[in-house]
């Protein structure tokens, strides 16, 4: 195992930012400080460069099935791209297929993740309730999975749980000490917004945003806030997309994650010739919603930024598809 000195970089630590050297012995950081002795080490000049700890992406989807195609990064290619961007740990999701037990879905995903060049952990999707769920969750803990994701929408895909079912999961996790992750968009409000668009023949990417209004995110978050109060289970809202959702989640004392697309892009992207390429759920919001989300980053109430990485090739998302048929990602 080698010895390296990363010399003179602007080092970001939990205690602040400083100009320092970092000595790495094998795969371990052995010292951080100014002007470390370089005897026996290869020296890498980092002056003028930022040096961060390896980043954690808490939300990825490698090689999952969506609308008759699969997201195009597997764990090997996706982790290689992640490492090039400084991300050294990925947290991906299981896919709980109809024929599987929850344990089998975790073990299958762990086997798929063995090709990763980065560290990998998993969240487990819970897309149905079965007898013995508490025991299955206990087994998942033994496999290293402590966070479990549910959906308040995607009824047509067989992924949605009703709110009373979500409460059952939350009650189990509250006792066991797990975290409930939620894709928070209220399905009833989505269907009410989508039906007239489909009836009118509206099919543009902009209609995707209209079909999943901010109100759907807020409604789901408010109901999850009540669930959190009643059960005591920690609730983590994934891919928060709106300032109104942020305000609701903050008032309900829920954990929050947002994504780069909601911080950097807005609904005007749907008006571009390749607007269909920007279709994802939740959709991109107004510039005003985007700009206000940054307040949650600045004050720390948004606890994490994850990519929701779920890539497709252009041929997977051809122009002209009705918005409801475009693979999201």
mmCIF file of C-alpha atoms in Angstrom:
data_model
loop_
_atom_site.group_PDB
_atom_site.id
_atom_site.type_symbol
_atom_site.label_atom_id
_atom_site.label_comp_id
_atom_site.label_asym_id
_atom_site.label_seq_id
_atom_site.Cartn_x
_atom_site.Cartn_y
_atom_site.Cartn_z
ATOM 1 C CA UNK A 1 0.000 0.000 0.000
ATOM 2 C CA UNK A 2 1.332 3.440 -0.929
ATOM 3 C CA UNK A 3 1.814 6.728 0.868
ATOM 4 C CA UNK A 4 0.612 10.029 -0.573
ATOM 5 C CA UNK A 5 0.621 13.658 0.488
ATOM 6 C CA UNK A 6 -2.097 15.861 -1.022
ATOM 7 C CA UNK A 7 -0.338 19.150 -0.428
ATOM 8 C CA UNK A 8 -1.609 22.676 0.020
ATOM 9 C CA UNK A 9 -5.236 22.229 -0.923
ATOM 10 C CA UNK A 10 -8.233 24.107 0.419
ATOM 11 C CA UNK A 11 -9.505 21.347 2.679
ATOM 12 C CA UNK A 12 -13.184 21.214 3.660
ATOM 13 C CA UNK A 13 -13.704 19.624 7.083
ATOM 14 C CA UNK A 14 -16.601 19.401 9.502
ATOM 15 C CA UNK A 15 -14.889 22.097 11.575
ATOM 16 C CA UNK A 16 -14.363 24.533 8.725
ATOM 17 C CA UNK A 17 -12.160 25.268 5.729
ATOM 18 C CA UNK A 18 -8.366 25.477 5.879
ATOM 19 C CA UNK A 19 -5.271 25.299 3.729
ATOM 20 C CA UNK A 20 -3.676 21.985 4.683
ATOM 21 C CA UNK A 21 -1.910 18.813 3.628
ATOM 22 C CA UNK A 22 -3.517 15.379 3.798
ATOM 23 C CA UNK A 23 -1.436 12.251 4.260
ATOM 24 C CA UNK A 24 -2.973 9.019 2.992
ATOM 25 C CA UNK A 25 -1.482 5.696 4.067
ATOM 26 C CA UNK A 26 -2.903 2.903 1.956
ATOM 27 C CA UNK A 27 -6.642 3.540 2.047
ATOM 28 C CA UNK A 28 -6.640 5.559 5.288
ATOM 29 C CA UNK A 29 -6.240 9.268 5.969
ATOM 30 C CA UNK A 30 -3.461 9.234 8.545
ATOM 31 C CA UNK A 31 -2.877 12.955 9.100
ATOM 32 C CA UNK A 32 -4.289 16.373 8.203
ATOM 33 C CA UNK A 33 -2.381 19.568 8.904
ATOM 34 C CA UNK A 34 -0.096 22.255 7.525
ATOM 35 C CA UNK A 35 3.294 21.317 6.061
ATOM 36 C CA UNK A 36 3.220 17.597 6.799
ATOM 37 C CA UNK A 37 6.551 15.779 6.357
ATOM 38 C CA UNK A 38 6.667 14.190 2.922
ATOM 39 C CA UNK A 39 9.348 11.554 3.472
ATOM 40 C CA UNK A 40 8.468 8.287 1.746
ATOM 41 C CA UNK A 41 5.334 9.667 0.119
ATOM 42 C CA UNK A 42 4.310 10.690 -3.371
ATOM 43 C CA UNK A 43 3.367 14.377 -3.262
ATOM 44 C CA UNK A 44 0.369 15.655 -5.227
ATOM 45 C CA UNK A 45 0.228 19.446 -5.522
ATOM 46 C CA UNK A 46 -3.312 20.578 -4.611
ATOM 47 C CA UNK A 47 -2.629 24.290 -4.302
ATOM 48 C CA UNK A 48 -5.558 26.286 -5.650
ATOM 49 C CA UNK A 49 -7.869 23.260 -5.507
ATOM 50 C CA UNK A 50 -10.716 22.325 -3.205
ATOM 51 C CA UNK A 51 -10.367 19.027 -1.349
ATOM 52 C CA UNK A 52 -13.591 17.464 -0.072
ATOM 53 C CA UNK A 53 -14.364 14.213 1.701
ATOM 54 C CA UNK A 54 -15.950 11.690 -0.636
ATOM 55 C CA UNK A 55 -19.534 12.718 -1.340
ATOM 56 C CA UNK A 56 -22.570 10.535 -0.606
ATOM 57 C CA UNK A 57 -25.436 10.396 -3.107
ATOM 58 C CA UNK A 58 -28.430 9.229 -1.052
ATOM 59 C CA UNK A 59 -30.749 8.652 -4.031
ATOM 60 C CA UNK A 60 -29.874 6.679 -7.171
ATOM 61 C CA UNK A 61 -31.633 4.186 -9.440
ATOM 62 C CA UNK A 62 -29.191 1.957 -11.311
ATOM 63 C CA UNK A 63 -30.665 -0.272 -14.021
ATOM 64 C CA UNK A 64 -34.317 -0.249 -12.927
ATOM 65 C CA UNK A 65 -37.352 -1.000 -15.146
ATOM 66 C CA UNK A 66 -39.510 2.008 -16.059
ATOM 67 C CA UNK A 67 -42.180 2.017 -18.792
ATOM 68 C CA UNK A 68 -40.824 -0.931 -20.799
ATOM 69 C CA UNK A 69 -37.178 0.234 -20.667
ATOM 70 C CA UNK A 70 -34.443 0.209 -18.051
ATOM 71 C CA UNK A 71 -32.435 3.114 -16.722
ATOM 72 C CA UNK A 72 -29.208 2.952 -18.657
ATOM 73 C CA UNK A 73 -26.538 3.052 -15.946
ATOM 74 C CA UNK A 74 -25.802 -0.175 -14.133
ATOM 75 C CA UNK A 75 -23.758 -0.179 -10.944
ATOM 76 C CA UNK A 76 -20.466 -0.478 -12.838
ATOM 77 C CA UNK A 77 -21.010 2.425 -15.251
ATOM 78 C CA UNK A 78 -22.939 4.563 -12.788
ATOM 79 C CA UNK A 79 -20.362 4.244 -10.033
ATOM 80 C CA UNK A 80 -17.555 5.050 -12.473
ATOM 81 C CA UNK A 81 -19.327 8.297 -13.381
ATOM 82 C CA UNK A 82 -19.998 9.011 -9.715
ATOM 83 C CA UNK A 83 -16.354 8.630 -8.758
ATOM 84 C CA UNK A 84 -15.313 11.023 -11.501
ATOM 85 C CA UNK A 85 -17.570 13.580 -9.853
ATOM 86 C CA UNK A 86 -16.241 12.952 -6.342
ATOM 87 C CA UNK A 87 -19.107 10.725 -5.178
ATOM 88 C CA UNK A 88 -17.685 7.727 -3.332
ATOM 89 C CA UNK A 89 -20.880 6.288 -1.815
ATOM 90 C CA UNK A 90 -24.215 5.558 -3.519
ATOM 91 C CA UNK A 91 -27.463 4.647 -1.790
ATOM 92 C CA UNK A 92 -29.728 2.889 -4.256
ATOM 93 C CA UNK A 93 -33.152 1.246 -4.005
ATOM 94 C CA UNK A 94 -34.409 -2.291 -4.219
ATOM 95 C CA UNK A 95 -37.094 -3.328 -6.712
ATOM 96 C CA UNK A 96 -39.630 -5.577 -4.978
ATOM 97 C CA UNK A 97 -40.944 -7.846 -7.705
ATOM 98 C CA UNK A 98 -44.203 -9.768 -7.362
ATOM 99 C CA UNK A 99 -42.571 -13.167 -7.055
ATOM 100 C CA UNK A 100 -40.085 -12.112 -4.374
ATOM 101 C CA UNK A 101 -39.983 -11.758 -0.645
ATOM 102 C CA UNK A 102 -38.624 -8.478 0.708
ATOM 103 C CA UNK A 103 -35.446 -10.316 1.708
ATOM 104 C CA UNK A 104 -35.009 -11.699 -1.808
ATOM 105 C CA UNK A 105 -35.383 -8.231 -3.314
ATOM 106 C CA UNK A 106 -32.604 -6.941 -1.058
ATOM 107 C CA UNK A 107 -30.277 -9.854 -1.745
ATOM 108 C CA UNK A 108 -30.844 -9.522 -5.504
ATOM 109 C CA UNK A 109 -29.993 -5.832 -5.428
ATOM 110 C CA UNK A 110 -26.922 -6.454 -3.286
ATOM 111 C CA UNK A 111 -25.721 -8.982 -5.861
ATOM 112 C CA UNK A 112 -26.262 -6.447 -8.661
ATOM 113 C CA UNK A 113 -24.364 -3.812 -6.682
ATOM 114 C CA UNK A 114 -21.295 -6.056 -6.394
ATOM 115 C CA UNK A 115 -20.001 -4.578 -9.676
ATOM 116 C CA UNK A 116 -19.901 -1.062 -8.219
ATOM 117 C CA UNK A 117 -16.565 0.732 -7.993
ATOM 118 C CA UNK A 118 -17.956 2.922 -5.208
ATOM 119 C CA UNK A 119 -19.366 1.961 -1.827
ATOM 120 C CA UNK A 120 -23.062 1.067 -2.026
ATOM 121 C CA UNK A 121 -25.846 0.933 0.530
ATOM 122 C CA UNK A 122 -29.541 0.334 -0.067
ATOM 123 C CA UNK A 123 -32.993 1.585 0.790
ATOM 124 C CA UNK A 124 -35.778 -0.997 0.444
ATOM 125 C CA UNK A 125 -38.934 -0.196 -1.502
ATOM 126 C CA UNK A 126 -42.138 -1.397 0.154
ATOM 127 C CA UNK A 127 -44.799 -1.461 -2.538
ATOM 128 C CA UNK A 128 -47.297 -3.833 -0.921
ATOM 129 C CA UNK A 129 -48.258 -5.104 2.513
ATOM 130 C CA UNK A 130 -47.872 -8.780 3.270
ATOM 131 C CA UNK A 131 -48.324 -10.825 6.406
ATOM 132 C CA UNK A 132 -45.139 -11.000 8.405
ATOM 133 C CA UNK A 133 -43.941 -7.545 7.293
ATOM 134 C CA UNK A 134 -42.502 -6.767 10.731
ATOM 135 C CA UNK A 135 -40.378 -9.923 10.567
ATOM 136 C CA UNK A 136 -39.334 -9.078 7.002
ATOM 137 C CA UNK A 137 -38.224 -5.622 8.117
ATOM 138 C CA UNK A 138 -36.265 -7.189 10.974
ATOM 139 C CA UNK A 139 -34.514 -9.416 8.430
ATOM 140 C CA UNK A 140 -33.775 -6.348 6.302
ATOM 141 C CA UNK A 141 -32.063 -4.716 9.295
ATOM 142 C CA UNK A 142 -29.863 -7.786 9.525
ATOM 143 C CA UNK A 143 -28.906 -7.257 5.890
ATOM 144 C CA UNK A 144 -27.900 -3.653 6.573
ATOM 145 C CA UNK A 145 -31.065 -1.923 5.348
ATOM 146 C CA UNK A 146 -32.596 0.561 7.816
ATOM 147 C CA UNK A 147 -34.593 2.902 5.542
ATOM 148 C CA UNK A 148 -37.729 1.943 3.637
ATOM 149 C CA UNK A 149 -39.437 3.833 0.842
ATOM 150 C CA UNK A 150 -43.148 4.014 0.089
ATOM 151 C CA UNK A 151 -45.112 5.841 -2.604
ATOM 152 C CA UNK A 152 -48.275 7.939 -2.340
ATOM 153 C CA UNK A 153 -48.752 7.692 -6.121
ATOM 154 C CA UNK A 154 -48.070 5.342 -9.074
ATOM 155 C CA UNK A 155 -51.193 3.306 -8.414
ATOM 156 C CA UNK A 156 -51.206 2.189 -12.066
ATOM 157 C CA UNK A 157 -47.722 0.725 -11.667
ATOM 158 C CA UNK A 158 -48.678 -1.221 -8.547
ATOM 159 C CA UNK A 159 -46.302 0.802 -6.359
ATOM 160 C CA UNK A 160 -48.670 2.990 -4.342
ATOM 161 C CA UNK A 161 -49.715 2.389 -0.743
ATOM 162 C CA UNK A 162 -52.818 4.011 0.705
ATOM 163 C CA UNK A 163 -52.213 6.324 3.663
ATOM 164 C CA UNK A 164 -53.533 3.785 6.225
ATOM 165 C CA UNK A 165 -51.111 1.221 4.795
ATOM 166 C CA UNK A 166 -48.248 3.703 5.067
ATOM 167 C CA UNK A 167 -49.184 4.178 8.708
ATOM 168 C CA UNK A 168 -48.854 0.421 9.265
ATOM 169 C CA UNK A 169 -45.310 0.541 7.875
ATOM 170 C CA UNK A 170 -44.506 3.612 9.971
ATOM 171 C CA UNK A 171 -45.712 1.935 13.152
ATOM 172 C CA UNK A 172 -43.385 -1.009 12.542
ATOM 173 C CA UNK A 173 -40.440 1.267 11.821
ATOM 174 C CA UNK A 174 -41.162 3.462 14.850
ATOM 175 C CA UNK A 175 -40.774 0.414 17.099
ATOM 176 C CA UNK A 176 -37.722 -0.931 15.266
ATOM 177 C CA UNK A 177 -35.964 2.406 14.823
ATOM 178 C CA UNK A 178 -36.046 2.680 11.035
ATOM 179 C CA UNK A 179 -36.639 5.605 8.692
ATOM 180 C CA UNK A 180 -39.667 5.925 6.412
ATOM 181 C CA UNK A 181 -38.838 7.492 3.048
ATOM 182 C CA UNK A 182 -41.749 8.770 0.974
ATOM 183 C CA UNK A 183 -42.321 9.779 -2.617
ATOM 184 C CA UNK A 184 -44.805 12.465 -1.609
ATOM 185 C CA UNK A 185 -47.292 13.349 -4.348
ATOM 186 C CA UNK A 186 -50.967 12.814 -3.600
ATOM 187 C CA UNK A 187 -52.376 10.431 -6.208
ATOM 188 C CA UNK A 188 -55.944 11.721 -6.023
ATOM 189 C CA UNK A 189 -54.880 15.265 -6.880
ATOM 190 C CA UNK A 190 -52.635 13.988 -9.674
ATOM 191 C CA UNK A 191 -55.492 12.038 -11.218
ATOM 192 C CA UNK A 192 -57.828 15.030 -10.939
ATOM 193 C CA UNK A 193 -55.263 17.203 -12.736
ATOM 194 C CA UNK A 194 -54.374 14.592 -15.347
ATOM 195 C CA UNK A 195 -57.847 13.505 -16.465
ATOM 196 C CA UNK A 196 -58.883 16.779 -18.181
ATOM 197 C CA UNK A 197 -55.499 17.080 -19.893
ATOM 198 C CA UNK A 198 -55.802 13.595 -21.363
ATOM 199 C CA UNK A 199 -59.437 14.195 -22.324
ATOM 200 C CA UNK A 200 -58.439 17.373 -24.166
ATOM 201 C CA UNK A 201 -55.645 15.580 -26.009
ATOM 202 C CA UNK A 202 -52.952 17.607 -24.259
ATOM 203 C CA UNK A 203 -49.688 15.750 -24.593
ATOM 204 C CA UNK A 204 -46.804 18.209 -24.334
ATOM 205 C CA UNK A 205 -43.972 18.002 -21.806
ATOM 206 C CA UNK A 206 -45.350 21.171 -20.194
ATOM 207 C CA UNK A 207 -48.560 19.239 -19.503
ATOM 208 C CA UNK A 208 -46.506 16.806 -17.414
ATOM 209 C CA UNK A 209 -45.925 19.614 -14.928
ATOM 210 C CA UNK A 210 -49.582 20.604 -14.987
ATOM 211 C CA UNK A 211 -50.580 17.008 -14.254
ATOM 212 C CA UNK A 212 -48.539 16.904 -11.041
ATOM 213 C CA UNK A 213 -49.231 20.240 -9.314
ATOM 214 C CA UNK A 214 -47.410 21.612 -6.305
ATOM 215 C CA UNK A 215 -50.636 21.093 -4.359
ATOM 216 C CA UNK A 216 -50.217 17.323 -4.733
ATOM 217 C CA UNK A 217 -46.803 17.477 -3.064
ATOM 218 C CA UNK A 218 -48.086 19.705 -0.261
ATOM 219 C CA UNK A 219 -51.169 17.538 0.382
ATOM 220 C CA UNK A 220 -49.081 14.379 0.714
ATOM 221 C CA UNK A 221 -46.588 16.108 3.002
ATOM 222 C CA UNK A 222 -49.346 17.410 5.281
ATOM 223 C CA UNK A 223 -50.843 13.943 5.619
ATOM 224 C CA UNK A 224 -47.417 12.476 6.297
ATOM 225 C CA UNK A 225 -46.881 15.098 8.966
ATOM 226 C CA UNK A 226 -49.940 13.794 10.784
ATOM 227 C CA UNK A 227 -48.632 10.253 10.416
ATOM 228 C CA UNK A 228 -45.287 11.344 11.885
ATOM 229 C CA UNK A 229 -47.033 12.970 14.845
ATOM 230 C CA UNK A 230 -49.165 9.901 15.538
ATOM 231 C CA UNK A 231 -46.517 7.200 15.141
ATOM 232 C CA UNK A 232 -43.279 8.976 16.040
ATOM 233 C CA UNK A 233 -41.603 7.421 13.014
ATOM 234 C CA UNK A 234 -38.960 9.584 11.296
ATOM 235 C CA UNK A 235 -40.296 10.570 7.852
ATOM 236 C CA UNK A 236 -37.874 11.556 5.066
ATOM 237 C CA UNK A 237 -39.351 13.277 2.005
ATOM 238 C CA UNK A 238 -37.395 12.328 -1.099
ATOM 239 C CA UNK A 239 -36.836 14.653 -4.106
ATOM 240 C CA UNK A 240 -38.646 17.674 -2.671
ATOM 241 C CA UNK A 241 -39.483 19.879 -5.658
ATOM 242 C CA UNK A 242 -41.255 23.000 -4.429
ATOM 243 C CA UNK A 243 -40.896 25.841 -1.976
ATOM 244 C CA UNK A 244 -44.458 25.230 -0.797
ATOM 245 C CA UNK A 245 -43.539 21.608 -0.111
ATOM 246 C CA UNK A 246 -40.435 22.734 1.755
ATOM 247 C CA UNK A 247 -42.477 25.059 3.956
ATOM 248 C CA UNK A 248 -44.996 22.312 4.703
ATOM 249 C CA UNK A 249 -42.315 19.728 5.517
ATOM 250 C CA UNK A 250 -40.479 22.198 7.734
ATOM 251 C CA UNK A 251 -43.683 22.981 9.650
ATOM 252 C CA UNK A 252 -44.358 19.239 10.050
ATOM 253 C CA UNK A 253 -40.788 18.561 11.291
ATOM 254 C CA UNK A 254 -40.045 16.102 8.501
ATOM 255 C CA UNK A 255 -36.632 15.262 7.072
ATOM 256 C CA UNK A 256 -36.116 16.526 3.541
ATOM 257 C CA UNK A 257 -34.016 15.844 0.473
ATOM 258 C CA UNK A 258 -34.028 17.777 -2.778
ATOM 259 C CA UNK A 259 -32.200 17.266 -6.071
ATOM 260 C CA UNK A 260 -29.975 19.365 -8.369
ATOM 261 C CA UNK A 261 -32.693 19.532 -11.035
ATOM 262 C CA UNK A 262 -35.046 21.339 -8.647
ATOM 263 C CA UNK A 263 -32.318 23.752 -7.568
ATOM 264 C CA UNK A 264 -30.898 24.527 -11.017
ATOM 265 C CA UNK A 265 -33.676 24.017 -13.595
ATOM 266 C CA UNK A 266 -37.283 25.162 -13.904
ATOM 267 C CA UNK A 267 -40.420 24.501 -15.914
ATOM 268 C CA UNK A 268 -39.241 26.630 -18.843
ATOM 269 C CA UNK A 269 -37.074 23.658 -19.848
ATOM 270 C CA UNK A 270 -40.276 21.937 -21.033
ATOM 271 C CA UNK A 271 -40.715 24.604 -23.714
ATOM 272 C CA UNK A 272 -37.405 23.763 -25.433
ATOM 273 C CA UNK A 273 -37.327 21.526 -28.538
ATOM 274 C CA UNK A 274 -35.971 18.733 -26.328
ATOM 275 C CA UNK A 275 -38.339 19.511 -23.469
ATOM 276 C CA UNK A 276 -39.427 15.865 -23.309
ATOM 277 C CA UNK A 277 -35.929 14.979 -22.093
ATOM 278 C CA UNK A 278 -36.615 16.876 -18.857
ATOM 279 C CA UNK A 279 -39.678 14.863 -17.846
ATOM 280 C CA UNK A 280 -39.242 13.407 -14.360
ATOM 281 C CA UNK A 281 -41.452 13.150 -11.301
ATOM 282 C CA UNK A 282 -41.961 15.359 -9.437
ATOM 283 C CA UNK A 283 -41.780 17.799 -12.359
ATOM 284 C CA UNK A 284 -39.703 20.939 -12.638
ATOM 285 C CA UNK A 285 -41.364 23.928 -11.001
ATOM 286 C CA UNK A 286 -41.515 27.678 -11.564
ATOM 287 C CA UNK A 287 -38.398 29.853 -11.296
ATOM 288 C CA UNK A 288 -39.849 31.322 -8.099
ATOM 289 C CA UNK A 289 -40.298 27.897 -6.494
ATOM 290 C CA UNK A 290 -36.768 26.920 -7.556
ATOM 291 C CA UNK A 291 -35.161 30.054 -6.150
ATOM 292 C CA UNK A 292 -36.913 29.740 -2.778
ATOM 293 C CA UNK A 293 -35.807 26.117 -2.366
ATOM 294 C CA UNK A 294 -32.300 27.484 -1.887
ATOM 295 C CA UNK A 295 -33.460 28.975 1.409
ATOM 296 C CA UNK A 296 -33.856 25.434 2.726
ATOM 297 C CA UNK A 297 -30.301 24.625 1.656
ATOM 298 C CA UNK A 298 -28.944 27.743 3.322
ATOM 299 C CA UNK A 299 -30.744 27.280 6.640
ATOM 300 C CA UNK A 300 -30.061 23.520 6.789
ATOM 301 C CA UNK A 301 -33.716 22.463 6.951
ATOM 302 C CA UNK A 302 -33.189 20.492 3.727
ATOM 303 C CA UNK A 303 -30.920 17.794 5.098
ATOM 304 C CA UNK A 304 -29.604 16.264 1.885
ATOM 305 C CA UNK A 305 -29.178 16.697 -1.844
ATOM 306 C CA UNK A 306 -29.477 13.514 -3.883
ATOM 307 C CA UNK A 307 -29.433 13.179 -7.641
ATOM 308 C CA UNK A 308 -32.369 10.775 -8.149
ATOM 309 C CA UNK A 309 -30.035 9.498 -10.883
ATOM 310 C CA UNK A 310 -32.143 7.529 -13.376
ATOM 311 C CA UNK A 311 -30.661 8.044 -16.869
ATOM 312 C CA UNK A 312 -31.989 7.120 -20.284
ATOM 313 C CA UNK A 313 -30.721 7.261 -23.831
ATOM 314 C CA UNK A 314 -32.396 9.662 -26.244
ATOM 315 C CA UNK A 315 -33.963 6.738 -28.073
ATOM 316 C CA UNK A 316 -35.708 5.766 -24.837
ATOM 317 C CA UNK A 317 -37.444 9.176 -24.690
ATOM 318 C CA UNK A 318 -38.412 9.999 -28.291
ATOM 319 C CA UNK A 319 -40.108 13.293 -29.090
ATOM 320 C CA UNK A 320 -43.859 13.152 -29.585
ATOM 321 C CA UNK A 321 -44.779 10.716 -26.838
ATOM 322 C CA UNK A 322 -47.741 11.742 -24.675
ATOM 323 C CA UNK A 323 -46.361 13.100 -21.421
ATOM 324 C CA UNK A 324 -47.804 10.212 -19.404
ATOM 325 C CA UNK A 325 -45.870 7.683 -21.540
ATOM 326 C CA UNK A 326 -42.422 9.303 -21.312
ATOM 327 C CA UNK A 327 -39.975 7.411 -19.063
ATOM 328 C CA UNK A 328 -39.277 9.614 -16.060
ATOM 329 C CA UNK A 329 -35.623 10.394 -15.470
#
